[in-house]
Short mmCIF file of C-alpha atoms in Angstrom, two decimals:
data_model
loop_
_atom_site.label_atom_id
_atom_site.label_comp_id
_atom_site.label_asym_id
_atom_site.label_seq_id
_atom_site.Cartn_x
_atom_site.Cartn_y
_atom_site.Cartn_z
CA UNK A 22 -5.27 -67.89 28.17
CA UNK A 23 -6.95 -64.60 28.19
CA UNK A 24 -4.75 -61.75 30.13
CA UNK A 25 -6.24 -59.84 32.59
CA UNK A 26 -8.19 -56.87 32.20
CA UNK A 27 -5.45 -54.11 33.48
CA UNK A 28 -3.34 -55.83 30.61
CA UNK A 29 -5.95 -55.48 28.25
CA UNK A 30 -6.64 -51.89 29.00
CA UNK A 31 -2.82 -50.74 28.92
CA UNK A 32 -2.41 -50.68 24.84
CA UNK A 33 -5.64 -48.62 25.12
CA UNK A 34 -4.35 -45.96 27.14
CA UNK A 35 -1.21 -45.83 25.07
CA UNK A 36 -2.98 -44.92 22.06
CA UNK A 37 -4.98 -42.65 24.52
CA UNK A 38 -2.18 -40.87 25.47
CA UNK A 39 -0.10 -40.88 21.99
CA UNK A 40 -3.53 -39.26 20.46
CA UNK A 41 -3.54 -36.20 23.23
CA UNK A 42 0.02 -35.58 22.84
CA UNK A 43 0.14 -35.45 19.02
CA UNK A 44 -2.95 -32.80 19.50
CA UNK A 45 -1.31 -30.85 22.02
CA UNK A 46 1.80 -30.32 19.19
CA UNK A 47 -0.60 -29.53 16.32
CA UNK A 48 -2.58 -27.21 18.93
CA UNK A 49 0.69 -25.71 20.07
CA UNK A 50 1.85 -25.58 16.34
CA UNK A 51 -1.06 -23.49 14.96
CA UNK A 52 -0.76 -21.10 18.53
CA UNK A 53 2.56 -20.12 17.79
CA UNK A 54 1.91 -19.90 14.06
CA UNK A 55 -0.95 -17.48 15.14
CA UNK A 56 1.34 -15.43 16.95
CA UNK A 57 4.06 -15.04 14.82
CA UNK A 58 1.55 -14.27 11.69
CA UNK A 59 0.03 -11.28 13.46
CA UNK A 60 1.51 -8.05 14.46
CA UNK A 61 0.18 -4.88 16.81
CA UNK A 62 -0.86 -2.03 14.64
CA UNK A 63 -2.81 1.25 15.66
CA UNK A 64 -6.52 1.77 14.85
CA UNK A 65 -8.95 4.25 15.58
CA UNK A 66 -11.15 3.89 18.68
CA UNK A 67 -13.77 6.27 17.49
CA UNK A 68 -14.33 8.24 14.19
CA UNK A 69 -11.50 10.94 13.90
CA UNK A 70 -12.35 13.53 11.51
CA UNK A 71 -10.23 15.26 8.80
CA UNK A 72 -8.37 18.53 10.96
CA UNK A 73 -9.03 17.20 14.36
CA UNK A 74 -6.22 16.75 16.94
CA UNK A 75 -5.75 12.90 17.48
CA UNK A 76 -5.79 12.53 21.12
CA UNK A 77 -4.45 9.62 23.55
CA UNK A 78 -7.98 8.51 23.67
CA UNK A 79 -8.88 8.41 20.40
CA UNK A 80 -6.58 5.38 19.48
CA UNK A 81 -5.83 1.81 20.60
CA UNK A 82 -3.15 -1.26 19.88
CA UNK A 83 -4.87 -3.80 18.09
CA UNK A 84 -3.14 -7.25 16.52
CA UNK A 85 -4.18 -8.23 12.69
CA UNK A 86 -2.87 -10.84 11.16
CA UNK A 87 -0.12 -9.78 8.76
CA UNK A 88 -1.03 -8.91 5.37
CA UNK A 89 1.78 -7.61 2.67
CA UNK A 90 -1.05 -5.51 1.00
CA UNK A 91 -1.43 -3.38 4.12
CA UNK A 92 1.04 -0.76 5.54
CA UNK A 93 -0.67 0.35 9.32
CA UNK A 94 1.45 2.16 11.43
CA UNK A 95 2.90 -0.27 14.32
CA UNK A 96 2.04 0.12 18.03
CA UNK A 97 5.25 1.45 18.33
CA UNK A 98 4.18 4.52 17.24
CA UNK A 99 1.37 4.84 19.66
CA UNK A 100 3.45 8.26 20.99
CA UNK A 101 4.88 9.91 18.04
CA UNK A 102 0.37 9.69 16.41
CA UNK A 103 -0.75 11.63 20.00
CA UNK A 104 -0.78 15.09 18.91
CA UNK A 105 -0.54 15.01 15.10
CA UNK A 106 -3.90 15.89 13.24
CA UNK A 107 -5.83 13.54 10.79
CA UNK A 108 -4.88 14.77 7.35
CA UNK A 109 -8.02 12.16 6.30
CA UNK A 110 -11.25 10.74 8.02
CA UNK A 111 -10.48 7.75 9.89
CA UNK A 112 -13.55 5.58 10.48
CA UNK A 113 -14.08 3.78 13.73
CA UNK A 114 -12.38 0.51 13.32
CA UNK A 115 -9.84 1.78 10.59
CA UNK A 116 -6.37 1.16 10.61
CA UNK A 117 -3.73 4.11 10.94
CA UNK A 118 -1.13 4.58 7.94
CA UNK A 119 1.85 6.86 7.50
CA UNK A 120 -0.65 9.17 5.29
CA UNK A 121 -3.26 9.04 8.22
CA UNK A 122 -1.49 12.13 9.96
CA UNK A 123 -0.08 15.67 9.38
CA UNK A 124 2.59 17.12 12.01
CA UNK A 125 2.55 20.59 9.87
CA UNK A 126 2.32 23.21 12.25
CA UNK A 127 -1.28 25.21 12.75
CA UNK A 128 -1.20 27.82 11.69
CA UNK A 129 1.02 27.44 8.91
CA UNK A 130 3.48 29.92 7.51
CA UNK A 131 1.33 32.85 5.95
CA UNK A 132 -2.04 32.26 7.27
CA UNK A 133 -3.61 32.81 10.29
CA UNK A 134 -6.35 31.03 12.45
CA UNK A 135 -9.67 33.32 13.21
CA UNK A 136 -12.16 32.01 15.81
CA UNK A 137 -15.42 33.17 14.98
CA UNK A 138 -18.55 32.92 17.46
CA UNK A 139 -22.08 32.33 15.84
CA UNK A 140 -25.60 31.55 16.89
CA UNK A 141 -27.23 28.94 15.62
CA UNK A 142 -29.11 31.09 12.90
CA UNK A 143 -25.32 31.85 11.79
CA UNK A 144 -24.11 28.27 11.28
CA UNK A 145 -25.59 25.67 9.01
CA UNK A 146 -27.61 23.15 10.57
CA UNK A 147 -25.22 20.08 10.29
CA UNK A 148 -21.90 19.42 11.55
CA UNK A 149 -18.61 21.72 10.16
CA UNK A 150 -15.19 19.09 9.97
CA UNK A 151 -11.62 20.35 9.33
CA UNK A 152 -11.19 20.98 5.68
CA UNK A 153 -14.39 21.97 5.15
CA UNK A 154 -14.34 25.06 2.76
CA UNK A 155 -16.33 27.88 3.71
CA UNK A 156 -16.97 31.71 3.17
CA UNK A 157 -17.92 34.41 5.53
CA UNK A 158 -20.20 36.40 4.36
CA UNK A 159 -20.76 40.30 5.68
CA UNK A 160 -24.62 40.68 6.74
CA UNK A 161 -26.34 43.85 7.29
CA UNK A 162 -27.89 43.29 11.03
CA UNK A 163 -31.12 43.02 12.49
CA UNK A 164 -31.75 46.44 11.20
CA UNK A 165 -30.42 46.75 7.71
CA UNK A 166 -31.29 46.03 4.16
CA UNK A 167 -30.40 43.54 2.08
CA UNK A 168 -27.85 44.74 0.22
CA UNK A 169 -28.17 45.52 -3.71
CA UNK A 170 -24.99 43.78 -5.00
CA UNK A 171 -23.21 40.35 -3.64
CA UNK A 172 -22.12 40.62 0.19
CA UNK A 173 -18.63 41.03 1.25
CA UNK A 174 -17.15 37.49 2.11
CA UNK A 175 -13.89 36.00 3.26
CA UNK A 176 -13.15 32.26 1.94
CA UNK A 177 -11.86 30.23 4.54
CA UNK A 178 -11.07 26.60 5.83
CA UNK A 179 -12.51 25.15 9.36
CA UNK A 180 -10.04 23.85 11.50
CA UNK A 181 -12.62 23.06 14.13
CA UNK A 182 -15.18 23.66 16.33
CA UNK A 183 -16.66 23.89 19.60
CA UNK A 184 -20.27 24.56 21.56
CA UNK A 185 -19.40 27.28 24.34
CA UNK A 186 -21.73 26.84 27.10
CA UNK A 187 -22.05 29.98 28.48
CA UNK A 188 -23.48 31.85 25.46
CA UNK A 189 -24.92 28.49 23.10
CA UNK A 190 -22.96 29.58 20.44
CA UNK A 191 -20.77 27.78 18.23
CA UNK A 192 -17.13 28.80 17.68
CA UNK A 193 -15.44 28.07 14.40
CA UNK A 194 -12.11 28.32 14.06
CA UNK A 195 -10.76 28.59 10.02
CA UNK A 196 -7.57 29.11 8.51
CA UNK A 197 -7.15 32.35 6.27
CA UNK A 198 -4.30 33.80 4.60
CA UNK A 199 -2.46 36.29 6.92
CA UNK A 200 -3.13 39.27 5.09
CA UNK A 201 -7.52 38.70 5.67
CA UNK A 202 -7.03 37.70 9.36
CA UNK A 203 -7.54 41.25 10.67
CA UNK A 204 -10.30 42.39 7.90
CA UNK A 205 -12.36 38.68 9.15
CA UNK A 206 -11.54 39.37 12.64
CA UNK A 207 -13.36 42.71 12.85
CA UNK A 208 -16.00 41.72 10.71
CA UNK A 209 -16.82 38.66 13.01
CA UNK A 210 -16.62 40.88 16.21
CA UNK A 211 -19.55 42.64 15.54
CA UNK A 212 -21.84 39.96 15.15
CA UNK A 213 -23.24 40.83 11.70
CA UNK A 214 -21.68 37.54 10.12
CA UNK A 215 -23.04 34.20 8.34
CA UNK A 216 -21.02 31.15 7.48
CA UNK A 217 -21.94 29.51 4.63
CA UNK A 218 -20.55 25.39 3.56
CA UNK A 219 -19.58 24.85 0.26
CA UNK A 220 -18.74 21.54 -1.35
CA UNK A 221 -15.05 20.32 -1.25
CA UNK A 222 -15.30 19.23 -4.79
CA UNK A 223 -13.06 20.34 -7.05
#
């Protein structure tokens, strides 16, 4: 006697139904291993330069999976980064680690921070970063001679840098020992200055 279709159709939908629940375990299985395997870490939202003051904006919560061979700083410390300054570039993308920031004070004990204001024919012609090494060099004016022996110069370190837009110029603000603050200071306020970049190489 052959049963009737509805009866014939039943073992079907059994299997159906066994089929969808065992994939809903394995699907719910590999979510929560997902989850658990990651963790929320803090990268940089845009390039953050060596010297530069990391700022809310700068940073965002991302989640990696977890990886023993890396040591990011957790979301957690989304706060305590705000304010700190990159001791190292960060590139856009990169992860933050505990060497990532510096929370020495600027400036530090014994040295002083100078702001210097130069035209564009004072400056070199690329961007300056914080820890670049430069020198200040003495110039004799619009007027003067080119002096005989090696100008006058005060080595220094950028801290960083801004376009002001009333005058075009570009201020540079560097780090010098306390005791060539004053000399730099009066040297830069009459105009007759030049920065010059030199490599970071040791």
């Amino acid at each position: 006697m052959t049963p009737p279709p509805k009866l014939r159709r039943r073992p079907a939908l059994v299997v159906a139904a066994v089929i969808v629940t065992a994939l809903g375990c394995l699907l719910g299985a590999w979510a929560w291993s997902a989850t658990t395997n990651t963790q929320e870490v803090l990268a940089a939202r845009d390039t953050i330069h060596r010297g530069e003051v990391i700022g809310a904006e700068d940073i965002q919560r991302i989640r990696i999976s977890a990886d023993p061979a890396l040591s990011p700083l957790p979301a957690s410390a989304f706060d305590d980064v705000v304010g700190q300054r990159a001791a190292l570039d960060i590139a856009a993308g990169g992860l933050l680690t505990i060497e990532s920031t510096a929370d020495e004070p600027l400036p530090p004990q014994g040295q002083s921070i100078v702001g210097i204001s130069l035209t564009p024919a004072q400056v070199p012609g690329m961007p300056l970063y914080g820890g670049d090494t430069v020198r200040i060099i003495v110039t004799p004016g619009d007027n003067g001679e080119a002096p005989a022996n090696s100008p006058q110069f005060t080595v220094a370190e950028v801290v960083d840098t801004y376009l002001d837009e009333t005058t075009g110029n570009t201020v540079v603000n560097v780090l010098v020992p306390h005791a060539d603050a004053g000399v730099l200071a009066a040297r830069a306020a009459t105009g007759n200055v030049a920065l010059v970049l030199d490599s970071g190489a040791e």
